[in-house]
Short mmCIF file of C-alpha atoms and ligand atoms in Angstrom, two decimals:
data_model
loop_
_atom_site.label_atom_id
_atom_site.label_comp_id
_atom_site.label_asym_id
_atom_site.label_seq_id
_atom_site.Cartn_x
_atom_site.Cartn_y
_atom_site.Cartn_z
CA MET A 63 -160.17 108.83 -150.92
CA VAL A 64 -161.02 107.18 -147.62
CA THR A 65 -159.74 103.72 -146.79
CA ASP A 66 -162.17 100.84 -146.46
CA PRO A 67 -162.51 100.42 -142.68
CA ARG A 68 -162.19 96.64 -142.93
CA SER A 69 -158.80 96.91 -144.58
CA PRO A 70 -155.64 96.63 -142.50
CA ALA A 71 -154.32 100.09 -141.65
CA SER A 72 -151.09 99.37 -143.51
CA MET A 73 -152.93 99.04 -146.83
CA PRO A 74 -153.01 101.96 -149.23
CA ALA A 75 -156.43 103.50 -149.71
CA GLU A 76 -158.50 102.32 -152.65
CA GLY A 77 -157.77 104.59 -155.49
CA ALA A 78 -154.17 105.10 -154.39
CA ALA A 79 -151.67 104.68 -157.21
CA ALA A 80 -150.58 101.08 -157.78
CA PRO A 81 -147.54 101.37 -160.01
CA GLY A 82 -147.42 98.52 -162.48
CA GLY A 83 -150.18 96.83 -160.54
CA LEU A 84 -147.62 94.73 -158.72
CA ASP A 85 -147.71 96.31 -155.31
CA VAL A 86 -151.43 96.37 -154.86
CA PRO A 87 -152.76 96.05 -151.32
CA SER A 88 -152.98 92.57 -150.01
CA GLY A 89 -156.62 92.67 -148.95
CA PRO A 90 -158.12 90.76 -146.07
CA GLY A 91 -157.55 87.24 -147.45
CA LEU A 92 -159.72 84.12 -147.16
CA ARG A 93 -161.78 85.40 -144.26
CA PRO A 94 -165.08 84.45 -142.69
CA PRO A 95 -168.25 85.62 -144.42
CA THR A 96 -169.69 88.96 -143.48
CA ARG A 97 -172.46 91.17 -144.77
CA THR A 98 -171.51 93.53 -147.53
CA PRO A 99 -171.14 97.19 -146.67
CA PRO A 100 -173.87 99.54 -147.94
CA LEU A 101 -173.50 99.94 -151.70
CA VAL A 102 -175.12 100.15 -155.11
CA LEU A 103 -174.31 97.38 -157.54
CA VAL A 104 -174.46 98.66 -161.11
CA ILE A 105 -174.66 95.88 -163.70
CA PHE A 106 -173.71 96.83 -167.25
CA GLY A 107 -175.20 94.27 -169.62
CA ALA A 108 -178.20 93.91 -167.30
CA SER A 109 -180.48 92.44 -169.94
CA GLY A 110 -177.89 89.91 -171.09
CA ASP A 111 -177.31 86.22 -170.70
CA LEU A 112 -174.61 86.43 -168.03
CA THR A 113 -176.71 88.65 -165.80
CA SER A 114 -179.66 86.34 -166.11
CA ARG A 115 -177.80 83.02 -165.70
CA LYS A 116 -175.12 83.93 -163.19
CA ILE A 117 -175.22 87.37 -161.60
CA LEU A 118 -178.87 87.60 -160.56
CA PRO A 119 -179.01 84.02 -159.21
CA ALA A 120 -175.80 84.75 -157.26
CA LEU A 121 -177.32 87.92 -155.84
CA ALA A 122 -180.50 86.10 -154.90
CA ASN A 123 -178.41 83.48 -153.15
CA LEU A 124 -176.61 86.20 -151.16
CA ALA A 125 -179.86 88.00 -150.39
CA ASP A 126 -181.54 84.87 -149.10
CA ARG A 127 -178.55 83.99 -146.92
CA GLY A 128 -178.57 87.49 -145.40
CA ARG A 129 -175.21 88.42 -146.89
CA LEU A 130 -176.31 91.75 -148.33
CA ALA A 131 -176.47 94.96 -146.34
CA ASP A 132 -179.93 96.38 -145.75
CA GLU A 133 -178.59 99.47 -147.49
CA PHE A 134 -178.12 97.76 -150.82
CA THR A 135 -179.64 98.06 -154.26
CA VAL A 136 -179.06 97.31 -157.92
CA ILE A 137 -179.13 99.48 -161.02
CA GLY A 138 -179.11 97.69 -164.37
CA VAL A 139 -177.75 99.34 -167.50
CA ALA A 140 -178.11 97.91 -171.00
CA ARG A 141 -179.09 98.75 -174.54
CA THR A 142 -182.41 96.88 -174.35
CA GLU A 143 -185.32 99.31 -174.02
CA TRP A 144 -186.63 98.01 -170.71
CA THR A 145 -188.41 99.91 -167.93
CA ASP A 146 -187.61 99.48 -164.23
CA GLU A 147 -190.58 97.15 -164.02
CA GLU A 148 -189.43 94.98 -166.93
CA PHE A 149 -185.99 94.62 -165.33
CA ARG A 150 -187.65 93.62 -162.05
CA GLN A 151 -189.86 91.08 -163.78
CA ALA A 152 -186.84 89.60 -165.55
CA ALA A 153 -185.00 89.38 -162.20
CA LEU A 154 -187.88 87.47 -160.65
CA LYS A 155 -188.18 85.17 -163.63
CA ASP A 156 -184.44 84.43 -163.61
CA VAL A 157 -184.57 83.24 -160.00
CA PRO A 158 -187.98 81.65 -159.57
CA TYR A 159 -186.93 79.63 -156.50
CA ALA A 160 -185.69 82.63 -154.46
CA GLY A 161 -187.26 83.70 -151.21
CA GLU A 162 -188.93 86.70 -149.70
CA ARG A 163 -185.74 88.71 -149.20
CA TRP A 164 -184.98 88.53 -152.91
CA ARG A 165 -188.46 89.62 -153.89
CA LYS A 166 -188.23 92.59 -151.54
CA LEU A 167 -184.83 93.55 -152.91
CA VAL A 168 -185.99 93.33 -156.51
CA GLU A 169 -188.68 95.93 -155.77
CA ARG A 170 -185.83 98.44 -155.40
CA PHE A 171 -184.15 97.64 -158.72
CA ARG A 172 -183.80 100.48 -161.22
CA TYR A 173 -182.89 100.29 -164.89
CA VAL A 174 -181.16 102.63 -167.37
CA PRO A 175 -181.67 101.84 -171.05
CA GLY A 176 -179.05 103.38 -173.31
CA GLU A 177 -175.94 103.16 -175.43
CA TYR A 178 -172.67 102.64 -173.57
CA ALA A 179 -171.07 105.48 -175.51
CA ALA A 180 -173.83 108.02 -174.80
CA THR A 181 -173.41 110.75 -172.18
CA GLU A 182 -177.17 110.59 -171.44
CA THR A 183 -176.79 107.00 -170.24
CA PHE A 184 -174.26 108.04 -167.63
CA ASP A 185 -176.12 111.23 -166.68
CA ARG A 186 -179.17 109.13 -165.95
CA LEU A 187 -177.05 106.61 -164.04
CA LYS A 188 -175.52 109.35 -161.91
CA GLY A 189 -179.00 110.65 -161.08
CA LEU A 190 -180.12 107.18 -159.98
CA LEU A 191 -176.98 106.64 -157.91
CA ALA A 192 -177.65 109.85 -156.00
CA GLU A 193 -181.28 108.78 -155.52
CA ALA A 194 -180.20 105.38 -154.23
CA ASP A 195 -177.92 107.03 -151.66
CA GLN A 196 -180.86 109.13 -150.48
CA GLU A 197 -183.52 106.45 -150.50
CA HIS A 198 -181.61 103.35 -149.47
CA GLY A 199 -178.62 104.70 -147.53
CA THR A 200 -176.07 103.21 -149.94
CA ALA A 201 -173.57 105.77 -148.69
CA GLY A 202 -171.82 106.70 -151.94
CA ASN A 203 -170.32 103.21 -152.37
CA ARG A 204 -170.39 101.67 -155.84
CA VAL A 205 -169.50 98.37 -157.48
CA TYR A 206 -169.72 98.41 -161.27
CA TYR A 207 -170.00 95.00 -162.88
CA LEU A 208 -169.02 94.77 -166.56
CA ALA A 209 -171.17 91.92 -167.87
CA THR A 210 -171.36 93.33 -171.38
CA ILE A 211 -169.77 92.01 -174.53
CA PRO A 212 -166.01 92.35 -174.03
CA SER A 213 -165.56 94.82 -176.88
CA VAL A 214 -167.15 97.58 -174.79
CA PHE A 215 -165.29 96.95 -171.50
CA ASP A 216 -162.83 99.77 -172.12
CA MET A 217 -165.53 102.13 -173.39
CA VAL A 218 -167.65 101.69 -170.26
CA ALA A 219 -164.67 101.98 -167.91
CA GLU A 220 -163.53 105.18 -169.60
CA ALA A 221 -167.05 106.64 -169.67
CA LEU A 222 -167.40 105.96 -165.94
CA ALA A 223 -164.17 107.85 -165.31
CA LYS A 224 -165.16 110.71 -167.59
CA GLU A 225 -168.38 111.13 -165.65
CA GLY A 226 -166.54 111.02 -162.34
CA CYS A 227 -168.04 107.65 -161.38
CA ASN A 228 -164.64 106.03 -160.84
CA VAL A 229 -164.53 107.56 -157.37
CA PRO A 230 -167.07 107.03 -154.59
CA GLY A 231 -170.13 109.27 -154.37
CA GLU A 232 -170.45 111.79 -151.57
CA GLY A 233 -169.29 110.37 -148.25
CA GLY A 234 -168.50 107.04 -149.89
CA GLN A 235 -165.52 104.79 -149.36
CA PHE A 236 -165.12 102.87 -152.57
CA ALA A 237 -165.88 102.59 -156.26
CA ARG A 238 -164.86 99.22 -157.71
CA LEU A 239 -164.96 97.67 -161.15
CA VAL A 240 -165.67 93.98 -161.64
CA VAL A 241 -164.59 92.75 -165.06
CA GLU A 242 -165.73 89.50 -166.64
CA LYS A 243 -163.69 87.28 -168.88
CA PRO A 244 -162.48 87.21 -171.60
CA TYR A 245 -159.95 89.83 -170.63
CA GLY A 246 -158.49 90.46 -174.07
CA ARG A 247 -158.19 87.99 -176.94
CA ASP A 248 -154.40 87.75 -176.99
CA LEU A 249 -151.47 89.30 -175.18
CA GLU A 250 -151.52 92.53 -177.13
CA SER A 251 -155.24 93.20 -176.82
CA ALA A 252 -155.16 92.27 -173.12
CA LEU A 253 -152.38 94.81 -172.56
CA ASP A 254 -154.35 97.42 -174.52
CA LEU A 255 -157.47 96.71 -172.49
CA ASP A 256 -155.49 96.94 -169.29
CA ARG A 257 -154.05 100.30 -170.32
CA SER A 258 -157.55 101.68 -170.99
CA VAL A 259 -159.01 100.27 -167.81
CA HIS A 260 -156.07 101.60 -165.78
CA ARG A 261 -156.62 105.06 -167.22
CA ALA A 262 -160.01 104.94 -165.55
CA PHE A 263 -159.50 102.81 -162.41
CA ASP A 264 -156.50 101.93 -160.26
CA GLU A 265 -155.46 98.32 -159.96
CA ASP A 266 -156.79 98.02 -156.43
CA GLN A 267 -160.24 99.04 -157.66
CA ILE A 268 -160.31 96.33 -160.35
CA PHE A 269 -161.67 92.83 -159.68
CA ARG A 270 -161.11 90.51 -162.67
CA ILE A 271 -163.34 87.47 -162.36
CA ASP A 272 -162.48 83.90 -163.12
CA HIS A 273 -165.40 81.93 -161.76
CA TYR A 274 -163.23 78.84 -161.21
CA MET A 275 -161.54 80.69 -158.35
CA GLY A 276 -164.92 80.89 -156.61
CA LYS A 277 -165.40 77.10 -156.66
CA GLU A 278 -165.00 75.43 -153.28
CA THR A 279 -162.98 72.58 -154.68
CA VAL A 280 -160.56 74.90 -156.46
CA GLN A 281 -159.96 76.64 -153.14
CA ASN A 282 -159.64 73.22 -151.55
CA VAL A 283 -156.44 72.70 -153.53
CA LEU A 284 -154.92 75.24 -151.13
CA ALA A 285 -156.29 73.40 -148.09
CA LEU A 286 -155.12 70.02 -149.30
CA ARG A 287 -151.63 71.22 -150.05
CA PHE A 288 -150.99 73.62 -147.23
CA ALA A 289 -153.00 72.25 -144.31
CA ASN A 290 -151.62 68.71 -144.56
CA ALA A 291 -148.06 67.74 -143.75
CA VAL A 292 -148.35 64.46 -145.62
CA PHE A 293 -148.58 65.86 -149.13
CA GLU A 294 -145.98 68.60 -149.18
CA PRO A 295 -142.87 66.36 -149.09
CA ILE A 296 -144.07 64.41 -152.15
CA TRP A 297 -145.39 67.38 -154.12
CA ASN A 298 -142.40 67.70 -156.43
CA ARG A 299 -140.40 66.15 -159.25
CA ARG A 300 -138.80 63.51 -157.01
CA TYR A 301 -142.16 61.81 -156.47
CA VAL A 302 -144.48 63.15 -159.14
CA GLU A 303 -143.95 61.72 -162.60
CA GLN A 304 -146.57 63.76 -164.44
CA VAL A 305 -149.52 66.03 -163.84
CA GLN A 306 -152.74 66.03 -165.86
CA ILE A 307 -155.34 68.75 -165.73
CA THR A 308 -158.63 67.99 -167.47
CA VAL A 309 -161.54 70.36 -168.00
CA SER A 310 -163.97 68.30 -170.00
CA GLU A 311 -167.50 69.29 -170.94
CA SER A 312 -170.20 67.16 -172.48
CA LEU A 313 -172.14 70.21 -173.63
CA GLY A 314 -171.50 71.80 -176.99
CA VAL A 315 -171.46 75.54 -177.58
CA GLU A 316 -175.23 75.75 -177.08
CA HIS A 317 -176.60 79.17 -178.02
CA ARG A 318 -173.14 80.79 -177.75
CA GLY A 319 -171.89 79.79 -181.20
CA GLY A 320 -171.34 83.39 -182.27
CA PHE A 321 -169.21 84.19 -179.23
CA TYR A 322 -167.36 80.89 -179.37
CA GLU A 323 -166.38 81.36 -182.99
CA SER A 324 -164.18 84.27 -182.01
CA ALA A 325 -162.89 82.56 -178.87
CA GLY A 326 -162.15 78.84 -179.14
CA ALA A 327 -161.15 76.52 -176.32
CA LEU A 328 -157.70 78.01 -175.71
CA ARG A 329 -159.06 81.48 -174.99
CA ASP A 330 -162.30 80.30 -173.41
CA ILE A 331 -160.87 77.83 -170.89
CA VAL A 332 -157.09 77.39 -171.00
CA GLN A 333 -155.95 81.02 -170.67
CA ASN A 334 -158.08 81.50 -167.59
CA HIS A 335 -159.60 78.49 -165.80
CA VAL A 336 -156.83 76.01 -166.58
CA MET A 337 -154.07 78.49 -165.77
CA GLN A 338 -155.68 79.30 -162.42
CA VAL A 339 -156.03 75.65 -161.45
CA LEU A 340 -152.49 74.96 -162.65
CA ALA A 341 -151.08 77.87 -160.65
CA LEU A 342 -152.78 76.81 -157.41
CA THR A 343 -151.72 73.19 -157.88
CA LEU A 344 -148.08 73.85 -158.65
CA MET A 345 -147.20 77.11 -156.88
CA GLU A 346 -144.89 77.35 -153.88
CA PRO A 347 -146.47 77.56 -150.41
CA PRO A 348 -147.52 81.14 -149.69
CA THR A 349 -146.49 82.60 -146.35
CA GLY A 350 -150.03 83.91 -145.81
CA VAL A 351 -153.47 83.46 -147.33
CA ASP A 352 -154.02 87.13 -148.04
CA ALA A 353 -154.42 88.47 -151.54
CA GLN A 354 -150.86 89.58 -152.02
CA HIS A 355 -149.15 86.39 -150.87
CA ILE A 356 -151.39 84.04 -152.82
CA ARG A 357 -151.32 86.08 -155.99
CA ASP A 358 -147.56 86.62 -155.78
CA GLU A 359 -147.04 82.87 -155.67
CA LYS A 360 -149.44 82.26 -158.56
CA VAL A 361 -147.63 84.80 -160.71
CA LYS A 362 -144.25 83.33 -159.78
CA LEU A 363 -145.46 79.92 -160.90
CA LEU A 364 -146.95 81.22 -164.15
CA LYS A 365 -143.66 82.94 -164.88
CA ALA A 366 -141.93 79.58 -164.60
CA VAL A 367 -144.14 77.96 -167.25
CA ASP A 368 -142.11 77.42 -170.37
CA ILE A 369 -143.09 79.69 -173.26
CA PRO A 370 -142.52 77.83 -176.52
CA THR A 371 -141.50 79.30 -179.86
CA PRO A 372 -144.34 79.03 -182.38
CA ASP A 373 -142.62 75.97 -183.91
CA GLU A 374 -142.34 74.25 -180.56
CA ALA A 375 -145.94 75.25 -179.87
CA VAL A 376 -147.14 73.23 -182.86
CA ASP A 377 -145.20 70.26 -181.61
CA LYS A 378 -146.50 70.50 -178.05
CA SER A 379 -150.17 71.06 -178.75
CA VAL A 380 -153.21 69.53 -180.38
CA ARG A 381 -156.27 71.42 -181.42
CA GLY A 382 -159.48 69.72 -182.37
CA GLN A 383 -163.08 70.33 -183.35
CA TYR A 384 -166.04 68.04 -182.75
CA THR A 385 -168.04 66.52 -185.55
CA HIS A 386 -171.48 65.01 -185.04
CA GLY A 387 -171.69 62.10 -182.66
CA VAL A 388 -173.47 60.71 -179.63
CA VAL A 389 -173.24 62.17 -176.13
CA ASP A 390 -175.20 60.65 -173.26
CA HIS A 391 -177.05 58.41 -175.73
CA VAL A 392 -178.27 61.44 -177.70
CA ALA A 393 -177.21 62.19 -181.28
CA VAL A 394 -175.73 65.70 -181.45
CA PRO A 395 -174.63 67.87 -184.38
CA GLY A 396 -171.04 68.75 -185.19
CA TYR A 397 -169.61 72.14 -184.27
CA ARG A 398 -169.88 73.42 -187.84
CA GLU A 399 -173.59 72.66 -187.80
CA GLU A 400 -174.24 74.65 -184.62
CA GLU A 401 -176.18 77.90 -184.76
CA GLY A 402 -173.94 80.94 -185.29
CA VAL A 403 -170.98 78.83 -186.46
CA ALA A 404 -169.46 79.11 -189.94
CA PRO A 405 -169.81 75.89 -191.99
CA ASP A 406 -166.05 75.95 -192.64
CA SER A 407 -165.08 77.16 -189.16
CA VAL A 408 -161.56 76.34 -187.96
CA THR A 409 -162.23 77.34 -184.36
CA GLU A 410 -160.99 74.73 -181.91
CA THR A 411 -163.36 73.12 -179.43
CA TYR A 412 -160.59 70.93 -177.97
CA VAL A 413 -157.06 71.72 -176.86
CA ALA A 414 -154.32 69.55 -175.41
CA LEU A 415 -150.97 70.99 -174.37
CA ARG A 416 -147.79 69.59 -173.00
CA LEU A 417 -146.31 72.20 -170.68
CA ARG A 418 -143.18 72.42 -168.58
CA VAL A 419 -142.62 74.33 -165.39
CA GLU A 420 -139.03 75.36 -165.15
CA ASN A 421 -138.22 75.54 -161.49
CA TRP A 422 -136.59 73.25 -158.94
CA ARG A 423 -139.85 71.70 -157.83
CA TRP A 424 -141.16 70.71 -161.25
CA ALA A 425 -138.20 70.51 -163.65
CA GLY A 426 -138.64 67.53 -165.97
CA VAL A 427 -142.26 66.77 -164.96
CA PRO A 428 -144.60 66.97 -167.95
CA ILE A 429 -147.74 68.94 -167.23
CA TYR A 430 -150.48 67.81 -169.59
CA VAL A 431 -153.61 69.90 -169.90
CA ARG A 432 -156.68 69.30 -172.00
CA THR A 433 -160.09 70.78 -172.39
CA GLY A 434 -162.88 70.16 -174.80
CA LYS A 435 -166.55 70.46 -175.54
CA ARG A 436 -168.70 67.46 -176.42
CA LEU A 437 -166.39 65.03 -174.65
CA PRO A 438 -168.02 62.00 -173.01
CA ALA A 439 -168.64 63.70 -169.64
CA ARG A 440 -168.42 66.86 -167.63
CA VAL A 441 -165.35 66.42 -165.45
CA THR A 442 -162.78 68.83 -164.08
CA GLU A 443 -159.89 67.20 -162.29
CA VAL A 444 -156.23 67.45 -161.47
CA ALA A 445 -154.31 64.18 -161.35
CA LEU A 446 -150.82 63.81 -159.96
CA GLN A 447 -149.29 60.55 -161.06
CA PHE A 448 -146.40 59.35 -158.92
CA HIS A 449 -143.31 57.42 -159.97
CA ARG A 450 -143.58 53.67 -160.00
CA VAL A 451 -141.75 51.65 -157.39
CA PRO A 452 -138.12 51.15 -158.43
CA PHE A 453 -138.50 47.38 -158.43
CA LEU A 454 -141.65 45.28 -158.37
CA ALA A 455 -141.06 42.09 -156.45
CA PHE A 456 -144.51 40.62 -157.05
CA ASP A 457 -145.19 38.21 -159.86
CA GLY A 458 -148.20 37.78 -162.01
CA GLU A 459 -149.97 39.64 -164.75
CA LEU A 460 -152.22 41.54 -162.34
CA SER A 461 -149.26 42.88 -160.41
CA ARG A 462 -147.48 43.84 -163.59
CA GLN A 463 -150.57 45.80 -164.63
CA LEU A 464 -150.53 47.71 -161.38
CA ARG A 465 -151.15 51.36 -162.09
CA PRO A 466 -148.86 54.00 -160.61
CA ASN A 467 -150.15 55.78 -157.51
CA THR A 468 -152.33 58.69 -158.53
CA LEU A 469 -153.83 61.44 -156.45
CA VAL A 470 -156.89 62.91 -158.12
CA LEU A 471 -158.40 66.20 -157.05
CA ARG A 472 -161.88 66.13 -158.43
CA ILE A 473 -163.13 69.66 -158.90
CA GLN A 474 -166.52 68.80 -160.40
CA PRO A 475 -168.87 67.00 -160.39
CA ASP A 476 -168.75 64.52 -157.42
CA GLU A 477 -166.25 66.83 -155.74
CA GLY A 478 -163.63 65.00 -153.79
CA ILE A 479 -160.16 63.53 -153.64
CA SER A 480 -159.07 60.02 -154.41
CA LEU A 481 -155.83 58.16 -154.03
CA ASN A 482 -155.08 55.08 -156.08
CA PHE A 483 -152.70 52.52 -154.71
CA GLY A 484 -151.91 48.82 -154.88
CA ALA A 485 -153.55 46.38 -152.44
CA LYS A 486 -153.22 42.63 -152.03
CA VAL A 487 -155.97 40.60 -153.62
CA PRO A 488 -157.34 38.25 -150.95
CA GLY A 489 -156.26 34.63 -151.44
CA GLU A 490 -153.30 32.32 -151.22
CA GLU A 491 -151.52 33.79 -154.16
CA PHE A 492 -149.72 37.10 -153.57
CA ARG A 493 -151.26 39.34 -156.16
CA VAL A 494 -151.55 43.10 -156.08
CA GLN A 495 -154.31 45.15 -157.63
CA SER A 496 -154.98 48.90 -158.00
CA VAL A 497 -157.69 50.18 -155.65
CA ALA A 498 -158.93 53.64 -154.73
CA MET A 499 -159.45 55.46 -151.47
CA ASN A 500 -162.13 58.09 -151.99
CA PHE A 501 -163.12 61.19 -150.11
CA LEU A 502 -166.39 62.66 -151.35
CA TYR A 503 -167.21 66.16 -150.27
CA ASP A 504 -170.93 65.70 -149.90
CA GLN A 505 -170.57 62.58 -147.77
CA VAL A 506 -168.69 64.57 -145.15
CA PHE A 507 -170.08 68.04 -145.55
CA HIS A 508 -173.77 67.38 -145.92
CA ASP A 509 -174.73 70.85 -147.00
CA ALA A 510 -172.03 70.90 -149.70
CA ARG A 511 -173.62 71.88 -152.95
CA GLU A 512 -171.76 72.47 -156.17
CA SER A 513 -171.56 76.22 -156.65
CA ASP A 514 -170.63 77.90 -159.88
CA GLY A 515 -168.45 80.27 -157.86
CA TYR A 516 -170.41 83.45 -158.55
CA PRO A 517 -172.03 84.07 -155.13
CA ARG A 518 -168.67 83.83 -153.43
CA LEU A 519 -166.88 86.07 -155.91
CA LEU A 520 -169.62 88.67 -156.07
CA HIS A 521 -169.65 88.85 -152.30
CA ASP A 522 -165.87 89.16 -152.11
CA ALA A 523 -165.84 91.96 -154.68
CA MET A 524 -168.52 93.83 -152.79
CA CYS A 525 -166.60 93.36 -149.53
CA GLY A 526 -163.34 94.45 -151.17
CA ASP A 527 -161.45 91.17 -150.85
CA PRO A 528 -159.31 90.68 -153.97
CA THR A 529 -157.74 87.33 -152.98
CA LEU A 530 -159.68 85.23 -155.49
CA PHE A 531 -159.52 87.75 -158.32
CA ILE A 532 -156.97 87.87 -161.09
CA ARG A 533 -154.32 90.54 -160.80
CA THR A 534 -153.05 92.38 -163.85
CA ASP A 535 -149.71 90.57 -163.88
CA GLU A 536 -151.47 87.18 -163.69
CA VAL A 537 -153.62 87.93 -166.72
CA GLU A 538 -150.61 89.15 -168.62
CA GLN A 539 -148.52 86.09 -167.82
CA ALA A 540 -151.34 83.70 -168.68
CA TRP A 541 -151.60 85.37 -172.10
CA ARG A 542 -147.82 85.14 -172.54
CA ILE A 543 -148.11 81.38 -172.03
CA VAL A 544 -150.94 80.80 -174.52
CA ASP A 545 -150.01 83.43 -177.12
CA PRO A 546 -147.46 81.26 -178.99
CA TYR A 547 -150.15 78.62 -179.58
CA LEU A 548 -152.47 81.22 -181.05
CA THR A 549 -149.67 82.40 -183.34
CA ALA A 550 -148.67 78.88 -184.30
CA TRP A 551 -152.23 77.84 -185.07
CA SER A 552 -152.86 80.83 -187.30
CA GLU A 553 -150.03 79.68 -189.61
CA PRO A 554 -150.55 77.09 -192.34
CA GLY A 555 -149.68 73.79 -190.71
CA GLY A 556 -151.18 74.75 -187.36
CA GLY A 557 -153.68 72.02 -188.15
CA LEU A 558 -157.09 71.25 -186.79
CA HIS A 559 -158.01 67.64 -185.98
CA PHE A 560 -161.57 66.41 -185.84
CA TYR A 561 -163.14 64.15 -183.21
CA PRO A 562 -166.63 62.73 -183.05
CA ALA A 563 -168.77 64.24 -180.30
CA GLY A 564 -168.82 61.87 -177.33
CA THR A 565 -165.16 60.80 -177.60
CA TRP A 566 -162.09 61.94 -175.64
CA GLY A 567 -160.78 64.20 -178.40
CA PRO A 568 -158.74 63.63 -181.56
CA HIS A 569 -156.59 60.51 -181.65
CA ILE A 570 -153.48 62.58 -182.24
CA ALA A 571 -153.82 63.96 -178.71
CA ASP A 572 -152.89 60.46 -177.48
CA LEU A 573 -149.66 60.67 -179.46
CA LEU A 574 -148.73 63.88 -177.64
CA LEU A 575 -148.29 61.72 -174.53
CA GLU A 576 -147.32 58.42 -176.09
CA ARG A 577 -144.06 59.98 -177.26
CA SER A 578 -142.97 60.03 -173.64
CA GLY A 579 -144.58 56.72 -172.80
CA ASP A 580 -147.52 58.44 -171.08
CA ALA A 581 -151.28 58.18 -171.61
CA TRP A 582 -154.30 60.31 -170.78
CA ARG A 583 -156.26 59.24 -167.79
CA ILE A 584 -159.81 58.17 -168.36
CA PRO A 585 -161.61 60.03 -165.56
CA GLU A 586 -163.95 57.97 -163.40
CA LEU A 587 -167.47 58.65 -164.62
C1 BG6 B 1257 -166.99 79.51 -169.08
C2 BG6 B 1257 -166.85 79.23 -170.55
O1 BG6 B 1257 -166.01 80.42 -168.66
O2 BG6 B 1257 -166.85 78.29 -168.37
C3 BG6 B 1257 -167.87 78.20 -171.00
O3 BG6 B 1257 -167.02 80.42 -171.28
C4 BG6 B 1257 -167.78 76.96 -170.15
O4 BG6 B 1257 -167.67 77.86 -172.37
C5 BG6 B 1257 -167.82 77.32 -168.68
O5 BG6 B 1257 -168.87 76.12 -170.48
C6 BG6 B 1257 -167.54 76.11 -167.81
O6 BG6 B 1257 -167.79 76.44 -166.47
P1 BG6 B 1257 -168.21 75.34 -165.42
O7 BG6 B 1257 -168.35 76.10 -164.15
O8 BG6 B 1257 -169.49 74.73 -165.92
O9 BG6 B 1257 -167.10 74.36 -165.42
#
């Protein structure tokens, strides 16, 4: 197979063996935007929710910003009996605000209705791929996007290989596979899935998506830590007393009750998004920003996260489920009353964990993480709370109430960074009060818009940059961390605690921190 011309010469060609997935090529790193090379994007699950809400809007965004090659087109594959024209109409309806370039591109879209297990589906696909190369100059390059239900990921990957679609078409340079989350439902199934996918594609062809990695403010964690001399000396156990990572959502499960029932908050958010944010926040400085260096450091960090026994897991975790309540002044139903949810469901919609990272930098620093649906607000943030001063010389109640210094990386919404510290209250008396110094992204970067991460990631996958994608050993390690909780919770005694919608989770989650004299932050709303 021919090497991607944009890749450094030292990198193995795509499709070259990547034993164990550990020595995969490093890729070009966090580089300036370019246009994609000529290619066909094949979306499996083209009539589904993910395609309509995320993939097509991301593509339209790239099209309108001129980030797609002229020699580019899309083939949708799904079980829905659509025609080319119906797929095109759906694509226009999904992105009503897109411009002329998008409308022109959509005219090229083709669609293959069919079962994922049927040879005819792939025969038809192969025919359309060859046509696309002829008509649109897509040069034998393919990116296959698995946006189907997860249970058919392995089937589609294997069928692609069986039909010879896991290598580029004639004269082509690459055939890549983009895989959505969830990647497995526990350690064992993730390893099984990985074995199947690796039978069909090599590790350097596989791009596992976690859309949090595409968010500007998640990437900004790297900039904050490694482009500023001031933070690095204090980014460790000597100065940091505790770390809190919060991914809070005010929405419920919406129309995804059926999916959520078999997932739950630990699989849906903690195993992927939280672990990625945690790894970037706590990892050692990489010696380069290319794919290999960054991902090596993330894996090293994840390997240092303490893996509890199932008994310890019960002790260090809280799982909850929302009951009816009020969010944003609106009365909302409880989880068990949502569509597609069993009336006696024990699926968790809230998780809190107390983790430890066992390395020199973080030994002894509790890492608290929590996520939940139907909490009071949508907020994702990382807060580093620093040790208090060893001795407080100031008198007065206000001074005694002084909060410890906290650095908050606000990932969404109101993206920014804030530092809390003590300042003198004006007046004759010497009193100190907590104040905040705030940096808000959109006040400085006026065209900063919150992105869901998909345009960036889709573009990177099409350009062959794996830096922001999840490597096989990362997925595996993240499952190793969360697996004991899944085991513990499936035993009697792995209890579920209820919380009214619109509150910060079950009360018992407070006790998880109170034991060590800590408390959850109330994010600024
Ligand atoms: C998805 C989860 O991965 O992330 C959803 O499946 C969740 O349940 C979503 O709502 C949150 O993403 P964001 O970008 O809105 O924080």
